[in-house]
Amino acid sequence: QVQLVESGGGVVQPGGSLRLSCVASGFTFSDYGMHWIRQAPGTGLEWVTFIRYDGSKKYYVDSAKGRFTISRDNSENTVFLQMDRLRIEDTGVYYCAKDVGRYTWDYLSWFDYWGHGTLVTVSS
Amino acid sequence: EFVLTQSPDTLSLSPGERATLSCRASQSVSYSYLAWYQLKPGQRPRLLIFSASSRAAGIPDRFSGSGSGTDFALTISRLEPEDVAVYYCQQYGTSPLAFGGGTKIQI
């Protein structure tokens, strides 16, 4: 069955960096786009970023542009989220999620499988 | 900006009762491209409904979605204790992709 396992969360000071990883199994990873979605404490979900199945295009929420970078390694079935210049408001649980469509070009989609999430805490 | 407003914030019901969760959009959702997810503490989020009314694989038929335009609903016909969760709607028809604020179901 489809499994998505995130790692790399932790506590970091404002201005610091973290790199999240999400290892996928149970499907042909290289055929599907992948997303990161976050949930700040006590609030709802927020889509953060998407990468196409082949890594050729990436999309970001405005607040992440210029600070976060999504990438993937299809040989390792892994998607990454490099987060730099972190802010207190980046605190939350970060989920990786599989796009429902094969070879999807655009980030406007829905998510059929999610991981359990990894907690990122930005605090001084 | 595309805003999804969910109501009520919290729904307190008894097992066997019917739950109706509302999701209202600030503008029409293109092609009824609306999904519903269930989030339980300590578990991974689960897709329930896509395209407003299509049930995802493995989802019990007591979960149903309806609506079009700006008004959508998720209905759980007979609540079970394991339905305690927060439910989110999400639109994917128009940029930017957006989630609602969630409705918590208590039993």
Tab-separated table of C-alpha atoms in Angstrom:
chain	number	residue	atom	x	y	z
A	1	GLN	CA	0.000	0.000	0.000
A	2	VAL	CA	1.031	3.623	-0.405
A	3	GLN	CA	3.303	4.885	2.342
A	4	LEU	CA	4.746	8.358	2.796
A	5	VAL	CA	7.188	8.831	5.672
A	6	GLU	CA	8.399	12.326	6.536
A	7	SER	CA	11.459	13.162	8.588
A	8	GLY	CA	13.748	16.074	9.345
A	9	GLY	CA	11.556	18.214	11.549
A	10	GLY	CA	12.877	19.784	14.726
A	11	VAL	CA	13.461	22.983	16.639
A	12	VAL	CA	15.303	25.813	14.933
A	13	GLN	CA	15.871	29.484	15.668
A	14	PRO	CA	14.378	32.209	13.477
A	15	GLY	CA	16.581	32.680	10.431
A	16	GLY	CA	17.758	29.078	10.552
A	17	SER	CA	17.329	26.218	8.109
A	18	LEU	CA	15.848	22.729	8.023
A	19	ARG	CA	15.629	20.077	5.333
A	20	LEU	CA	12.604	17.808	5.360
A	21	SER	CA	12.495	14.467	3.558
A	22	CYS	CA	9.604	12.270	2.523
A	23	VAL	CA	10.258	8.688	1.436
A	24	ALA	CA	7.533	7.133	-0.698
A	25	SER	CA	6.630	3.504	-1.383
A	26	GLY	CA	3.763	1.496	-2.786
A	27	PHE	CA	3.421	3.373	-6.081
A	28	THR	CA	5.534	4.427	-9.072
A	29	PHE	CA	6.986	7.562	-7.490
A	30	SER	CA	8.447	8.957	-10.712
A	31	ASP	CA	4.956	9.135	-12.282
A	32	TYR	CA	3.402	11.473	-9.712
A	33	GLY	CA	3.728	15.040	-8.571
A	34	MET	CA	4.244	15.603	-4.870
A	35	HIS	CA	3.100	18.330	-2.491
A	36	TRP	CA	4.002	19.676	0.924
A	37	ILE	CA	1.137	20.948	3.084
A	38	ARG	CA	1.444	22.391	6.581
A	39	GLN	CA	-0.728	22.979	9.606
A	40	ALA	CA	0.213	25.668	12.096
A	41	PRO	CA	-0.784	25.082	15.736
A	42	GLY	CA	-4.498	25.586	16.262
A	43	THR	CA	-5.149	26.517	12.649
A	44	GLY	CA	-6.144	24.877	9.408
A	45	LEU	CA	-4.218	23.417	6.508
A	46	GLU	CA	-2.114	25.438	4.108
A	47	TRP	CA	-0.697	24.170	0.830
A	48	VAL	CA	3.019	25.050	0.610
A	49	THR	CA	4.585	23.695	-2.554
A	50	PHE	CA	4.330	21.206	-5.438
A	51	ILE	CA	6.852	19.538	-7.735
A	52	ARG	CA	5.999	17.843	-10.995
A	53	TYR	CA	6.645	14.128	-11.430
A	54	ASP	CA	9.882	14.831	-13.326
A	55	GLY	CA	10.979	17.835	-11.273
A	56	SER	CA	10.597	20.156	-14.262
A	57	LYS	CA	8.281	22.652	-12.569
A	58	LYS	CA	7.741	23.813	-9.043
A	59	TYR	CA	5.055	25.967	-7.436
A	60	TYR	CA	5.104	27.743	-4.068
A	61	VAL	CA	2.729	29.631	-1.824
A	62	ASP	CA	3.699	33.303	-1.781
A	63	SER	CA	5.034	33.183	1.782
A	64	ALA	CA	7.502	30.430	0.821
A	65	LYS	CA	8.859	31.927	-2.399
A	66	GLY	CA	12.557	32.705	-2.161
A	67	ARG	CA	12.960	30.829	1.135
A	68	PHE	CA	11.786	27.250	0.503
A	69	THR	CA	12.963	24.878	-2.231
A	70	ILE	CA	11.265	21.631	-3.168
A	71	SER	CA	13.230	18.931	-4.962
A	72	ARG	CA	13.016	15.210	-5.591
A	73	ASP	CA	15.217	12.206	-6.246
A	74	ASN	CA	13.247	9.689	-8.280
A	75	SER	CA	15.993	7.078	-7.914
A	76	GLU	CA	15.488	7.203	-4.137
A	77	ASN	CA	11.671	7.739	-4.164
A	78	THR	CA	12.188	10.818	-2.041
A	79	VAL	CA	10.926	14.389	-2.083
A	80	PHE	CA	12.688	17.109	-0.108
A	81	LEU	CA	11.792	20.502	1.283
A	82	GLN	CA	14.717	22.801	2.000
A	83	MET	CA	13.531	25.592	4.297
A	84	ASP	CA	15.813	28.595	4.764
A	85	ARG	CA	15.384	31.912	6.588
A	86	LEU	CA	12.744	30.308	8.746
A	87	ARG	CA	10.216	32.474	10.560
A	88	ILE	CA	8.183	31.862	13.702
A	89	GLU	CA	5.060	31.634	11.553
A	90	ASP	CA	6.556	28.639	9.693
A	91	THR	CA	5.991	26.559	12.833
A	92	GLY	CA	3.695	23.616	12.271
A	93	VAL	CA	3.292	20.049	11.148
A	94	TYR	CA	4.511	19.516	7.595
A	95	TYR	CA	2.839	16.779	5.573
A	96	CYS	CA	3.955	15.404	2.280
A	97	ALA	CA	1.103	14.343	0.022
A	98	LYS	CA	0.817	12.470	-3.243
A	99	ASP	CA	-0.937	14.126	-6.158
A	100	VAL	CA	-3.865	12.098	-7.393
A	101	GLY	CA	-3.006	12.380	-11.070
A	102	ARG	CA	-0.347	10.654	-13.100
A	103	TYR	CA	1.951	13.077	-14.962
A	104	THR	CA	0.062	16.095	-13.601
A	105	TRP	CA	1.411	19.383	-14.947
A	106	ASP	CA	-0.257	21.843	-12.609
A	107	TYR	CA	-0.391	22.119	-8.838
A	108	LEU	CA	-4.197	22.608	-8.792
A	109	SER	CA	-5.164	19.153	-7.712
A	110	TRP	CA	-6.149	17.059	-4.761
A	111	PHE	CA	-4.239	14.594	-2.633
A	112	ASP	CA	-5.058	10.918	-2.311
A	113	TYR	CA	-2.355	9.912	0.191
A	114	TRP	CA	-0.645	11.803	2.969
A	115	GLY	CA	2.136	11.087	5.408
A	116	HIS	CA	1.853	11.406	9.185
A	117	GLY	CA	3.719	14.681	9.158
A	118	THR	CA	6.846	16.042	10.792
A	119	LEU	CA	6.841	18.879	13.326
A	120	VAL	CA	8.813	22.036	12.657
A	121	THR	CA	9.187	24.493	15.519
A	122	VAL	CA	10.764	27.884	14.895
A	123	SER	CA	11.500	29.543	18.198
A	124	SER	CA	14.167	31.615	19.872
B	1	GLU	CA	-8.075	35.589	-2.779
B	2	PHE	CA	-10.157	32.418	-2.726
B	3	VAL	CA	-11.718	31.849	0.718
B	4	LEU	CA	-13.505	28.719	1.913
B	5	THR	CA	-15.615	29.156	5.050
B	6	GLN	CA	-16.610	26.035	6.933
B	7	SER	CA	-19.439	25.858	9.454
B	8	PRO	CA	-20.051	25.107	12.157
B	9	ASP	CA	-16.676	25.230	13.870
B	10	THR	CA	-17.703	22.328	16.112
B	11	LEU	CA	-20.510	19.806	15.834
B	12	SER	CA	-21.499	17.793	18.906
B	13	LEU	CA	-23.708	14.826	18.101
B	14	SER	CA	-24.531	11.318	19.287
B	15	PRO	CA	-23.702	7.996	17.610
B	16	GLY	CA	-26.205	7.179	14.904
B	17	GLU	CA	-27.087	10.815	14.244
B	18	ARG	CA	-26.649	12.578	10.939
B	19	ALA	CA	-23.915	15.210	10.542
B	20	THR	CA	-23.999	17.902	7.900
B	21	LEU	CA	-20.886	20.018	7.430
B	22	SER	CA	-20.966	23.140	5.273
B	23	CYS	CA	-18.251	24.629	3.060
B	24	ARG	CA	-18.995	27.977	1.422
B	25	ALA	CA	-16.711	29.517	-1.190
B	26	SER	CA	-16.093	33.233	-1.766
B	27	GLN	CA	-16.444	32.600	-5.505
B	28	SER	CA	-17.735	29.774	-7.645
B	29	VAL	CA	-15.647	26.604	-7.514
B	30	SER	CA	-14.750	25.739	-11.084
B	31	TYR	CA	-16.051	22.368	-12.275
B	32	SER	CA	-17.053	21.591	-8.632
B	33	TYR	CA	-13.399	20.806	-7.984
B	34	LEU	CA	-13.828	20.385	-4.247
B	35	ALA	CA	-12.426	17.715	-1.950
B	36	TRP	CA	-13.000	16.736	1.687
B	37	TYR	CA	-10.410	15.320	4.094
B	38	GLN	CA	-10.575	13.797	7.559
B	39	LEU	CA	-7.825	14.552	10.104
B	40	LYS	CA	-7.538	12.554	13.288
B	41	PRO	CA	-4.869	13.205	15.939
B	42	GLY	CA	-1.835	11.005	15.412
B	43	GLN	CA	-3.068	9.682	12.087
B	44	ARG	CA	-2.359	10.693	8.554
B	45	PRO	CA	-5.034	12.784	6.843
B	46	ARG	CA	-7.470	10.819	4.713
B	47	LEU	CA	-9.164	11.797	1.461
B	48	LEU	CA	-12.929	11.277	1.689
B	49	ILE	CA	-14.506	13.010	-1.303
B	50	PHE	CA	-13.272	14.561	-4.552
B	51	SER	CA	-15.076	16.450	-7.323
B	52	ALA	CA	-17.652	17.469	-4.696
B	53	SER	CA	-19.500	14.145	-4.619
B	54	SER	CA	-17.208	11.274	-5.627
B	55	ARG	CA	-16.254	8.996	-2.776
B	56	ALA	CA	-12.583	8.028	-2.556
B	57	ALA	CA	-11.555	4.389	-2.569
B	58	GLY	CA	-12.363	2.550	0.645
B	59	ILE	CA	-14.551	5.285	2.114
B	60	PRO	CA	-17.798	3.986	3.670
B	61	ASP	CA	-20.987	4.971	1.874
B	62	ARG	CA	-22.265	6.794	4.950
B	63	PHE	CA	-19.964	9.621	3.838
B	64	SER	CA	-21.391	11.660	0.978
B	65	GLY	CA	-20.619	14.984	-0.645
B	66	SER	CA	-22.906	17.390	-2.451
B	67	GLY	CA	-23.131	20.897	-3.803
B	68	SER	CA	-22.005	23.111	-6.641
B	69	GLY	CA	-21.111	26.723	-7.312
B	70	THR	CA	-20.308	28.243	-3.930
B	71	ASP	CA	-22.143	25.907	-1.532
B	72	PHE	CA	-20.973	22.419	-0.668
B	73	ALA	CA	-21.689	19.922	2.075
B	74	LEU	CA	-20.277	16.764	3.564
B	75	THR	CA	-22.876	14.489	5.146
B	76	ILE	CA	-22.193	11.582	7.473
B	77	SER	CA	-25.455	9.694	7.545
B	78	ARG	CA	-24.946	7.676	10.754
B	79	LEU	CA	-22.183	8.864	13.019
B	80	GLU	CA	-19.856	6.320	14.542
B	81	PRO	CA	-17.397	6.952	17.397
B	82	GLU	CA	-14.443	6.673	15.008
B	83	ASP	CA	-15.746	9.680	13.058
B	84	VAL	CA	-14.418	12.024	15.748
B	85	ALA	CA	-12.046	14.195	13.722
B	86	VAL	CA	-11.596	17.539	12.050
B	87	TYR	CA	-12.913	17.739	8.495
B	88	TYR	CA	-11.514	20.114	5.874
B	89	CYS	CA	-12.758	21.105	2.461
B	90	GLN	CA	-10.319	22.090	-0.298
B	91	GLN	CA	-10.880	23.671	-3.684
B	92	TYR	CA	-8.576	22.975	-6.618
B	93	GLY	CA	-10.401	24.620	-9.497
B	94	THR	CA	-8.858	28.072	-9.262
B	95	SER	CA	-5.487	29.403	-8.231
B	96	PRO	CA	-4.601	29.691	-5.429
B	97	LEU	CA	-5.453	26.267	-4.100
B	98	ALA	CA	-7.278	26.745	-0.764
B	99	PHE	CA	-8.472	24.877	2.298
B	100	GLY	CA	-11.336	25.739	4.611
B	101	GLY	CA	-10.795	26.335	8.310
B	102	GLY	CA	-12.187	22.947	9.359
B	103	THR	CA	-15.131	21.564	11.316
B	104	LYS	CA	-14.533	19.456	14.389
B	105	ILE	CA	-16.937	16.610	15.093
B	106	GLN	CA	-17.387	15.563	18.732
B	107	ILE	CA	-19.393	12.551	19.818
